[in-house]
Amino acid sequence: MKITILYGTETGNAEMLAEDIQAELEGENEVDCLNLSDMSPSDFDASRFFLLVCSTYGDGDLPASAQPFAEAMNAEKPDLSAIHFAIFGLGDSEYDETFNHGPKKLAELMLAHGARQIGERVAHDASGDDMAEDLAFPWAEEVIAQAGEALGEAA
Amino acid sequence: MSGKIAIVGAGPSGCFLAQALLKAAPGLEVDLIDRLPVPYGLVRYGVAADHQGTKAVSRQFARVFERQGAQFFGNVTLGADVTLETLRAAYDAVVLAAGLSQDRPLAIPGGDLPGVHGAGTLTRALYDHPDACALPDLGPRPLIVGNGNVAIDLLRLLAKTPEEMTGSDLGAGPGEWLAGSGIEEITITGRSPAAQAKFDTVMIKELAKLAGVSIRVIGAGASDDPVEQKKIEAVQALDGIATGPRRITFRFGLTPLAVEGETSAEAVRFATDQDEEVLSCSSVLTAIGFGPAGDLPRDALLADARDAEAGALAPGLYATGWFRRGPRGTIPENRADAQALAARILDDLKSDPDKPGRAILADLAEAVDYTGWTRIDAHETEAAPEGRCRAKIATRAEMLRRARQEERPK
Ligand SMILES: Cc1cc2nc3c(=O)[nH]c(=O)nc-3n(C[C@H](O)[C@H](O)[C@H](O)COP(=O)(O)OP(=O)(O)OC[C@H]3O[C@@H](n4cnc5c(N)ncnc54)[C@H](O)[C@@H]3O)c2cc1C
Ligand SMILES: Cc1cc2nc3c(=O)[nH]c(=O)nc-3n(C[C@H](O)[C@H](O)[C@H](O)COP(=O)(O)O)c2cc1C
């Protein structure tokens, strides 16, 4: 499958995870990895499956590298109805009121423009016991299996 | 691209810089030199013991050594074990990322009385920094001067019950000190109105979870600005929280004029909008910023800098992080700063193959390498007692023994 991993980060944890996921998936798939700050809404390509990895900042906000993308989406209002994505979130339960709200907002932004979400949003907790990749690798495998059917149907 | 780069200070700025340099140019020789036998700077010794999620950024830094090939030279102090001139002669580029560790003094009459403690001094002692002094007796009513995130960290730690430190890496000694502090009341004072206080709103919201406190907020004020409004609302929301006996009082718009007391701090006299006000206390904790440790000629270097804003001090000499910018900004800002500086260094870099690089550090018998740190790290995590994620080694000598895998002397 052709996959693009898009990450939104502020201190680099999401970037490191995105690169780990890329390394894990390569071989069986053709995988690109891109910072959301370098992604334009017009770059979405229906033949690819988009894996979003995004952290949370401030008071439940998008991290710095995802903010220009969010602004561009709101300005350009692209039609993403042919686009399939899945999303993995990073956050910290110390901020319990806004836990993983960054990826939640990013998913809502994608859905608002018609994109189709594959699988549930999974949330990593920096204060928890799990390593992000231990949650993310099984998640990626599962959403890729599901996307195979969805993208197959779409094609 | 080839080239030899020495980074002085293995805190977040130094580590992010090494990460960015080696990402762009994997062939570089990048050495991180730190005065401590352990890396990560304030991630280990500043970020609060009960904020382990924030410390998780050190997983990235570990990769800089484990996968990207940076080398660690711990227990090597610039200015004592090696001079800046020697480093500059040996490397193509030298970067000062040594942070700012000295508490800014409370420059008012009585500001140096016994019983006045700086936040850096106190947090180093709380977090088992090897150069820390003993934890002082704060008495029943400490008063905090300052309204930044560090002040809120202090407030939260002093306010917490022992049970609320579960999952932290607070050491046994500091844990007992906190549990036995006998603190009845903590007053926290800021110079600005709440609307302009430096703390982040999330830091305030976190206080709403405290399990053993009774909080009063006096004079939070009002604002028309939506961002300021949010901050005020968060502070105001704390007013009336009553989960336990330890009293916390927030005060704003108080400029300290003098610390009063015969032999030690007993009260602080403040200027208010209209008048003066004296608040009595048993100790004064200042969290009003940080300055240079004084072992490096920071002021002169910055004054003569070619381009201080970009961190370019002189040919082949750079600065980043708190050392360059001053004691402001959280970990993310250091990353952005380091990434920009990495691009600048790579632009400037002229590699001289005759420069010896790390060979000049080879004679330093007491230096701790990355493997040494992994031994310390492994020991600390394995030794963690129930309810703790780590048991920090608190002395340099013990760190060095662990790094070298030596047995304890009998
Ligand atoms: C109490 C406290 C709590 C904080 N909490 C948070 C938080 O929760 N979240 C957040 O994002 N930010 C927090 N910050 C801010 C954050 O710690 C800083 O932004 C960051 O650490 C600055 O990085 P730095 O690498 O410039 O300096 P430092 O982290 O201070 O690193 C400097 C390094 O240089 C070394 N060094 C110094 N002098 C020499 C010398 N002469 N020779 C060799 N090595 C030397 C030191 O040992 C140290 O390891 C906190 C700061 C403080 C003080
Ligand atoms: C200043 C700050 C604010 C944060 N705010 C939140 C938040 O509101 N909700 C949350 O779930 N996580 C929050 N986090 C936690 C981060 O999302 C988490 O540490 C994540 O691993 C960072 O990933 P990154 O390095 O890719 O940015 C915050 C972290 C910091 C330092």
XYZ file of C-alpha atoms and ligand atoms in Angstrom:
649
model
C 0.000 0.000 0.000
C 1.086 3.565 -0.582
C 1.174 5.305 2.759
C 1.966 8.846 3.861
C 2.676 9.438 7.523
C 1.982 13.025 8.550
C 3.164 14.238 11.925
C 2.356 17.273 14.022
C 4.881 17.901 16.761
C 6.336 20.474 19.076
C 9.174 18.755 20.940
C 9.770 15.969 18.449
C 8.140 12.972 20.141
C 5.555 12.618 17.372
C 8.298 12.982 14.764
C 10.343 10.199 16.337
C 7.277 7.975 16.481
C 6.375 8.760 12.871
C 9.867 7.730 11.777
C 9.607 4.536 13.816
C 6.285 3.700 12.181
C 7.805 4.393 8.775
C 10.711 2.022 9.483
C 8.270 -0.618 10.723
C 6.004 -0.425 7.680
C 8.624 -0.099 4.977
C 9.316 -3.170 2.909
C 5.713 -4.291 2.679
C 4.520 -0.791 1.857
C 5.719 2.314 0.113
C 5.932 4.861 2.897
C 6.564 8.618 2.967
C 6.953 10.564 6.182
C 6.232 14.286 6.275
C 5.919 17.065 8.818
C 2.430 18.612 8.696
C 4.192 21.964 8.408
C 5.337 20.829 4.939
C 1.925 19.509 3.871
C -0.496 21.535 1.818
C -4.194 20.539 1.707
C -3.897 20.253 -2.083
C -1.265 17.528 -1.662
C -3.796 14.916 -0.538
C -3.835 12.004 -2.964
C -6.684 9.485 -2.939
C -4.395 6.600 -3.925
C -2.505 6.924 -0.642
C -3.499 6.063 2.901
C -2.710 8.834 5.399
C -1.492 7.980 8.869
C -1.631 11.035 11.131
C 0.484 11.232 14.287
C -0.100 14.321 16.381
C 0.641 15.639 19.875
C -1.141 18.175 22.069
C 0.061 21.544 23.355
C -0.925 24.600 25.283
C -4.368 24.104 26.652
C -5.430 21.207 24.443
C -4.242 22.837 21.221
C -2.558 21.560 18.094
C 1.246 21.456 18.306
C 3.198 24.182 16.504
C 4.018 22.153 13.415
C 0.328 21.340 12.781
C -0.991 24.866 13.108
C -0.116 26.218 9.648
C -1.735 23.110 8.162
C -4.926 23.701 10.152
C -5.013 27.315 9.004
C -4.519 26.274 5.388
C -7.311 23.701 5.669
C -9.689 26.313 7.053
C -8.730 28.775 4.347
C -8.712 26.417 1.358
C -11.607 24.156 2.398
C -10.439 21.204 0.283
C -12.826 18.390 -0.622
C -11.260 15.339 1.020
C -14.141 12.928 0.471
C -11.891 10.517 -1.422
C -9.201 10.586 1.272
C -8.767 7.881 3.905
C -6.881 8.509 7.100
C -6.229 7.061 10.530
C -4.938 8.975 13.515
C -2.703 8.288 16.487
C -2.499 10.869 19.255
C 0.087 11.910 21.793
C -0.694 13.642 25.023
C -0.228 13.526 28.745
C -2.945 12.591 31.222
C -1.467 15.138 33.627
C -3.509 17.548 31.527
C -6.648 15.510 32.093
C -9.198 18.082 30.968
C -7.571 18.405 27.565
C -6.009 14.965 27.263
C -5.179 14.256 23.599
C -7.253 17.175 22.371
C -4.661 18.064 19.699
C -5.218 14.885 17.672
C -8.931 15.087 18.448
C -9.030 18.521 16.827
C -6.971 17.321 13.881
C -9.340 14.380 13.299
C -12.324 16.722 13.471
C -10.659 18.991 10.944
C -10.143 16.105 8.515
C -13.708 14.860 9.011
C -15.131 18.353 8.569
C -13.643 18.374 5.082
C -15.133 15.034 4.199
C -12.153 12.728 4.790
C -12.967 9.216 5.976
C -11.483 7.925 9.167
C -10.346 4.333 9.401
C -10.396 2.807 12.874
C -10.560 4.540 16.227
C -8.241 7.330 17.319
C -5.687 5.808 19.678
C -4.244 8.009 22.452
C -0.805 7.637 23.925
C -0.252 8.960 27.448
C 3.240 10.321 28.163
C 2.592 9.690 31.862
C 1.455 6.126 31.260
C 3.505 2.935 31.198
C 3.318 2.180 27.471
C 5.940 3.181 24.939
C 4.238 5.034 22.086
C 5.523 2.552 19.494
C 4.130 -0.404 21.430
C 0.667 1.042 20.901
C 1.315 2.532 17.493
C 2.700 -0.509 15.658
C -0.353 -2.743 16.304
C -2.597 0.248 15.563
C -0.863 0.828 12.215
C -1.117 -2.829 11.287
C -4.816 -2.902 12.068
C -5.774 0.309 10.272
C -3.738 -0.741 7.232
C -5.659 -4.011 7.082
C -8.932 -2.103 7.300
C -7.790 0.491 4.795
C -6.902 -2.241 2.319
C -10.581 -3.016 2.028
C -11.694 0.614 2.007
C -9.131 1.794 -0.532
C -9.776 -1.328 -2.581
C -13.476 -0.492 -2.685
C -12.743 3.099 -3.538
C -10.411 2.179 -6.399
C 29.687 16.490 5.178
C 32.476 16.094 7.716
C 33.404 18.297 10.641
C 33.971 18.211 14.387
C 31.557 19.975 16.683
C 31.699 20.269 20.461
C 28.527 21.219 22.306
C 28.989 22.333 25.902
C 25.924 21.343 27.915
C 23.894 18.175 27.374
C 20.563 19.730 28.367
C 17.634 19.920 25.951
C 19.275 22.666 23.878
C 22.510 20.746 23.402
C 20.699 17.495 22.680
C 18.238 19.047 20.217
C 21.147 20.745 18.480
C 23.074 17.475 18.148
C 19.903 15.808 16.874
C 19.374 18.439 14.198
C 23.045 18.550 13.150
C 23.316 14.782 12.790
C 20.002 14.522 11.011
C 21.165 16.956 8.369
C 24.770 15.704 8.256
C 25.178 12.180 9.690
C 28.916 12.227 8.983
C 29.686 14.905 11.583
C 31.530 14.136 14.806
C 29.353 15.670 17.483
C 30.453 15.619 21.126
C 28.263 16.671 24.043
C 30.271 17.823 27.039
C 28.602 18.262 30.440
C 29.890 19.123 33.875
C 27.657 16.443 35.354
C 28.277 12.720 34.931
C 24.661 12.479 33.684
C 23.043 14.104 30.649
C 19.774 16.020 29.980
C 20.264 19.111 32.161
C 17.038 20.546 33.530
C 14.968 17.713 32.086
C 16.507 15.692 34.907
C 17.041 18.471 37.472
C 14.423 21.142 36.755
C 11.300 19.582 35.248
C 9.228 18.593 38.266
C 9.472 15.116 39.772
C 5.723 14.709 39.318
C 5.858 15.640 35.608
C 7.327 12.458 34.240
C 5.474 12.831 30.941
C 7.533 15.929 30.150
C 10.729 14.049 30.927
C 9.838 11.465 28.271
C 11.538 13.775 25.756
C 14.802 12.213 26.958
C 13.921 9.112 24.925
C 14.653 11.238 21.868
C 17.922 12.398 23.370
C 18.998 8.815 24.057
C 18.677 8.170 20.334
C 21.056 11.005 19.566
C 23.744 8.924 21.277
C 22.504 5.430 20.484
C 21.612 5.826 16.827
C 22.893 9.150 15.574
C 26.413 8.665 16.899
C 26.888 11.663 19.165
C 29.354 11.051 21.998
C 28.882 12.029 25.626
C 31.699 13.434 27.760
C 30.154 13.739 31.209
C 31.897 15.035 34.309
C 33.882 17.451 32.162
C 33.572 21.126 33.105
C 34.341 23.841 30.605
C 36.570 26.327 32.378
C 38.012 23.745 34.794
C 38.788 20.496 32.955
C 39.132 22.085 29.555
C 39.322 25.713 28.471
C 37.273 27.395 25.794
C 40.471 28.216 23.897
C 41.527 24.562 23.850
C 38.114 23.460 22.644
C 37.995 26.077 19.919
C 41.430 25.098 18.715
C 40.475 21.409 18.601
C 37.020 21.595 16.996
C 35.640 23.176 13.830
C 32.784 24.604 15.862
C 32.036 24.981 19.567
C 28.538 25.650 20.880
C 27.764 26.925 24.353
C 24.523 25.363 25.576
C 25.366 25.596 29.257
C 22.036 27.002 30.443
C 21.592 29.457 33.308
C 21.620 27.868 36.727
C 22.019 30.692 39.217
C 18.933 32.047 40.949
C 18.389 35.717 40.235
C 18.863 37.349 43.611
C 16.036 39.234 45.290
C 17.794 42.588 45.132
C 15.981 44.360 47.971
C 16.958 45.056 51.566
C 16.937 41.796 53.509
C 16.994 39.793 50.282
C 20.034 37.924 51.546
C 18.687 37.108 55.018
C 18.784 33.497 56.132
C 15.454 31.916 55.281
C 15.389 33.395 51.771
C 15.852 30.573 49.264
C 16.075 30.578 45.479
C 13.891 28.231 43.442
C 16.886 26.785 41.591
C 18.729 26.005 44.810
C 15.619 24.459 46.285
C 14.619 22.394 43.264
C 18.173 21.091 42.840
C 18.047 19.889 46.438
C 14.583 18.401 45.930
C 15.690 16.553 42.797
C 18.945 15.176 44.229
C 21.338 17.247 42.111
C 24.875 16.198 43.117
C 25.957 19.803 43.806
C 22.839 20.735 45.773
C 22.940 21.961 49.338
C 20.862 20.423 52.108
C 17.114 21.008 52.109
C 16.337 23.900 54.464
C 13.624 24.133 57.092
C 10.941 26.360 55.584
C 8.825 26.625 58.700
C 5.038 26.503 58.711
C 4.372 29.490 56.414
C 6.637 29.837 53.365
C 5.925 32.727 51.021
C 6.678 32.400 47.318
C 7.771 35.471 45.356
C 7.198 34.977 41.642
C 4.416 33.969 39.292
C 6.075 31.920 36.595
C 5.800 28.187 35.951
C 8.720 27.505 38.299
C 6.866 29.275 41.127
C 3.795 27.140 40.426
C 5.949 23.982 40.372
C 7.252 24.893 43.828
C 3.795 25.670 45.133
C 2.398 22.377 43.841
C 5.235 20.269 45.248
C 5.072 21.901 48.659
C 1.299 21.531 48.692
C 1.147 17.874 47.725
C 0.519 15.057 50.142
C 2.998 12.139 50.008
C 0.395 10.009 48.205
C 0.236 12.564 45.397
C 3.900 11.972 44.593
C 3.201 8.397 43.515
C 4.788 7.599 40.160
C 7.352 10.397 40.487
C 11.117 10.132 40.811
C 11.248 12.063 44.082
C 14.058 10.671 46.223
C 13.697 9.153 49.676
C 15.348 12.082 51.484
C 13.340 14.811 49.737
C 10.213 12.659 50.133
C 10.669 12.556 53.900
C 11.481 16.254 53.940
C 8.224 17.065 52.123
C 6.163 14.686 54.235
C 7.590 16.187 57.416
C 7.650 19.832 56.308
C 4.931 20.903 58.723
C 3.770 23.495 56.211
C 0.418 24.984 57.200
C 0.082 27.817 54.751
C 1.718 28.848 51.487
C 1.274 32.350 50.107
C 2.229 32.967 46.498
C 2.692 36.542 45.358
C 3.085 38.073 41.916
C 4.098 41.551 40.902
C 1.719 41.710 37.949
C -2.038 41.362 38.006
C -3.237 37.793 37.361
C -4.041 38.733 33.761
C -0.360 39.268 32.997
C 1.080 36.555 35.235
C 3.749 34.500 33.471
C 2.415 31.065 34.444
C 0.650 28.928 31.854
C -3.048 28.359 32.346
C -2.587 24.579 32.322
C -0.227 24.850 35.288
C -3.010 26.578 37.223
C -5.665 24.079 36.170
C -3.480 21.295 37.484
C -3.702 22.797 40.981
C -7.422 22.105 41.033
C -6.517 18.433 41.484
C -4.572 18.931 44.730
C -5.884 16.617 47.419
C -5.052 18.340 50.692
C -5.511 22.071 50.285
C -7.815 25.011 50.922
C -7.261 27.684 48.301
C -8.048 31.389 48.406
C -7.529 33.749 45.489
C -7.390 37.433 46.355
C -7.561 40.195 43.769
C -7.397 38.204 40.520
C -8.861 41.212 38.744
C -10.519 41.359 35.343
C -9.631 41.830 31.690
C -11.279 42.327 28.311
C -8.639 40.362 26.466
C -9.842 36.794 25.795
C -6.461 35.160 26.509
C -6.040 37.085 29.744
C -9.633 36.302 30.590
C -8.890 32.569 30.341
C -5.975 32.938 32.704
C -8.018 34.886 35.230
C -10.847 32.367 35.022
C -8.447 29.501 35.668
C -7.041 31.231 38.754
C -10.465 32.304 39.963
C -11.708 28.722 39.603
C -9.259 27.691 42.325
C -10.842 30.010 44.864
C -12.781 28.049 47.451
C -11.284 24.645 46.681
C -11.240 22.829 50.003
C -9.864 19.322 49.901
C -7.718 19.511 53.020
C -6.070 21.611 55.708
C -3.052 23.162 53.945
C -3.960 26.758 53.150
C -2.867 28.328 49.880
C -3.339 32.010 49.155
C -2.820 33.682 45.776
C -2.010 37.391 45.848
C -1.336 39.675 42.887
C 0.006 43.150 42.232
C 2.541 42.997 45.063
C 6.036 44.356 44.426
C 8.500 43.261 47.110
C 10.261 46.166 48.855
C 12.103 44.461 51.696
C 12.443 41.220 53.554
C 12.067 41.925 57.251
C 13.430 39.968 60.177
C 16.020 40.106 62.940
C 18.112 37.070 62.141
C 16.040 35.440 59.435
C 13.133 36.195 57.129
C 9.945 36.855 59.091
C 7.938 39.021 56.711
C 7.990 40.690 53.323
C 6.992 44.305 52.831
C 5.337 44.941 49.474
C 4.256 47.965 47.489
C 0.649 47.681 46.346
C -1.336 49.885 43.984
C -2.166 52.385 46.674
C 0.048 51.669 49.590
C 2.285 49.160 51.287
C 1.435 45.844 52.830
C 3.406 43.476 55.057
C 2.850 39.736 54.858
C 4.392 37.662 57.590
C 5.986 34.321 56.778
C 8.449 31.739 58.039
C 10.605 31.702 54.896
C 10.773 33.348 51.470
C 11.121 31.340 48.265
C 12.122 33.357 45.231
C 11.259 32.179 41.741
C 12.165 35.294 39.765
C 14.431 33.981 37.051
C 17.935 32.704 36.546
C 21.339 34.040 35.588
C 24.732 32.699 34.585
C 26.764 30.572 36.977
C 29.718 32.895 36.416
C 32.191 30.253 35.287
C 31.940 31.313 31.638
C 32.351 34.870 30.280
C 28.759 34.942 29.017
C 28.179 38.694 29.130
C 31.357 39.506 27.239
C 30.720 36.809 24.646
C 27.174 37.999 24.005
C 28.190 41.655 23.951
C 30.805 40.973 21.268
C 28.643 38.571 19.289
C 28.602 38.803 15.497
C 24.916 37.962 15.454
C 23.561 37.300 18.932
C 20.030 36.757 17.652
C 21.228 33.840 15.509
C 23.534 32.520 18.231
C 26.715 33.284 16.269
C 29.254 34.655 18.753
C 32.508 34.547 16.815
C 33.926 32.472 13.957
C 33.381 28.839 14.988
C 31.740 29.809 18.278
C 27.996 29.679 18.905
C 25.436 29.749 21.706
C 21.952 28.314 22.070
C 19.173 27.644 24.587
C 18.890 29.483 27.862
C 22.552 30.424 27.692
C 21.814 32.501 24.611
C 18.234 33.626 25.125
C 18.042 34.099 28.868
C 15.971 32.095 31.342
C 12.814 32.081 29.269
C 11.055 29.478 27.273
C 10.130 25.878 27.649
C 11.589 22.794 26.042
C 9.838 23.333 22.651
C 11.418 26.763 22.245
C 14.854 25.271 22.726
C 14.117 22.836 19.938
C 13.160 25.569 17.499
C 16.213 27.572 18.559
C 18.530 24.581 18.135
C 17.138 23.688 14.730
C 17.702 27.202 13.452
C 21.235 27.246 14.846
C 22.027 23.846 13.298
C 21.215 25.251 9.860
C 23.442 28.251 10.518
C 26.370 26.121 11.720
C 26.155 23.813 8.714
C 26.123 26.864 6.504
C 29.250 28.290 8.118
C 31.137 25.048 8.662
C 34.596 24.722 7.180
C 36.039 21.410 8.191
C 39.754 21.297 8.978
C 40.945 17.673 8.941
C 43.981 18.592 11.060
C 41.860 19.511 14.048
C 42.139 16.768 16.668
C 38.532 16.970 17.920
C 37.667 14.548 20.719
C 41.222 13.250 20.953
C 41.965 16.164 23.286
C 39.426 14.822 25.773
C 40.957 11.341 25.834
C 43.227 12.121 28.794
C 40.371 13.080 31.095
C 40.357 9.936 33.231
C 37.260 10.946 35.182
C 35.060 11.541 32.131
C 31.858 9.506 31.906
C 30.822 8.260 28.477
C 27.347 7.339 27.276
C 27.786 3.714 28.321
C 28.631 4.971 31.800
C 25.381 6.941 31.844
C 23.370 3.895 30.711
C 24.778 2.007 33.701
C 23.718 4.803 36.050
C 20.322 4.942 34.360
C 19.794 1.188 34.567
C 20.758 1.164 38.221
C 18.436 4.053 39.033
C 15.438 2.491 37.350
C 16.069 -0.945 38.850
C 16.525 0.523 42.321
C 13.222 2.438 42.163
C 11.159 1.653 45.253
C 7.399 1.038 45.270
C 5.574 4.121 43.996
C 8.618 5.616 42.282
C 9.830 5.302 38.683
C 13.480 5.972 39.524
C 15.812 6.291 42.502
C 18.310 8.990 41.559
C 21.904 8.647 42.665
C 22.572 11.866 44.568
C 26.352 12.055 44.716
C 28.988 12.443 42.061
C 31.201 9.771 43.667
C 28.442 7.170 43.560
C 27.580 8.146 39.975
C 31.196 7.646 38.971
C 31.337 4.272 40.712
C 28.191 3.103 38.931
C 29.419 4.434 35.609
C 32.601 2.407 35.994
C 30.759 -0.589 37.419
C 32.864 -0.502 40.547
C 31.710 -2.080 43.763
C 31.069 0.128 46.731
C 34.147 0.423 48.938
C 33.705 -1.923 51.909
C 12.751 24.460 37.933
C 12.478 24.423 36.438
C 11.397 23.693 35.938
C 11.135 23.659 34.572
N 10.071 22.914 34.116
C 9.815 22.853 32.784
C 8.727 22.057 32.282
O 7.992 21.427 33.040
N 8.524 22.024 30.938
C 9.308 22.709 30.072
O 9.099 22.639 28.867
N 10.334 23.468 30.508
C 10.602 23.552 31.846
N 11.634 24.343 32.296
C 12.442 25.063 31.305
C 13.479 24.133 30.679
O 14.082 23.382 31.699
C 14.506 24.948 29.897
O 13.837 25.566 28.812
C 15.612 24.085 29.322
O 16.121 23.148 30.246
C 16.777 24.943 28.832
O 17.679 24.069 28.206
P 19.230 24.329 28.105
O 19.782 23.111 27.455
O 19.461 25.639 27.490
O 19.762 24.435 29.623
P 19.918 23.317 30.759
O 18.794 22.366 30.744
O 20.174 24.061 32.005
O 21.241 22.514 30.358
C 22.527 23.076 30.496
C 23.542 21.980 30.712
O 24.851 22.555 30.669
C 25.658 21.998 31.673
N 26.717 22.962 32.013
C 26.592 24.153 32.636
N 27.802 24.766 32.763
C 28.720 23.937 32.205
C 30.140 23.994 32.047
N 30.873 25.051 32.472
N 30.775 22.950 31.458
C 30.059 21.872 31.027
N 28.710 21.774 31.143
C 28.043 22.785 31.730
C 24.689 21.737 32.820
O 25.175 20.732 33.704
C 23.421 21.298 32.074
O 23.369 19.900 31.910
C 11.947 24.394 33.671
C 13.017 25.136 34.172
C 13.288 25.154 35.534
C 14.450 25.954 36.048
C 3.439 23.021 27.664
C 2.813 21.675 27.386
C 1.426 21.586 27.253
C 0.809 20.362 27.008
N -0.569 20.309 26.937
C -1.172 19.108 26.783
C -2.606 19.014 26.773
O -3.330 19.998 26.913
N -3.162 17.771 26.618
C -2.403 16.639 26.462
O -2.953 15.555 26.324
N -1.040 16.713 26.437
C -0.407 17.902 26.609
N 0.979 17.967 26.608
C 1.763 16.715 26.491
C 2.350 16.468 25.081
O 1.349 16.341 24.100
C 3.181 15.184 25.136
O 4.308 15.421 25.973
C 3.655 14.702 23.774
O 4.401 13.493 23.929
C 4.530 15.721 23.058
O 4.793 15.289 21.746
P 5.679 16.156 20.707
O 7.073 16.108 21.223
O 5.551 15.450 19.409
O 5.137 17.523 20.627
C 1.595 19.188 26.867
C 2.978 19.271 26.993
C 3.602 20.498 27.262
C 5.094 20.538 27.432
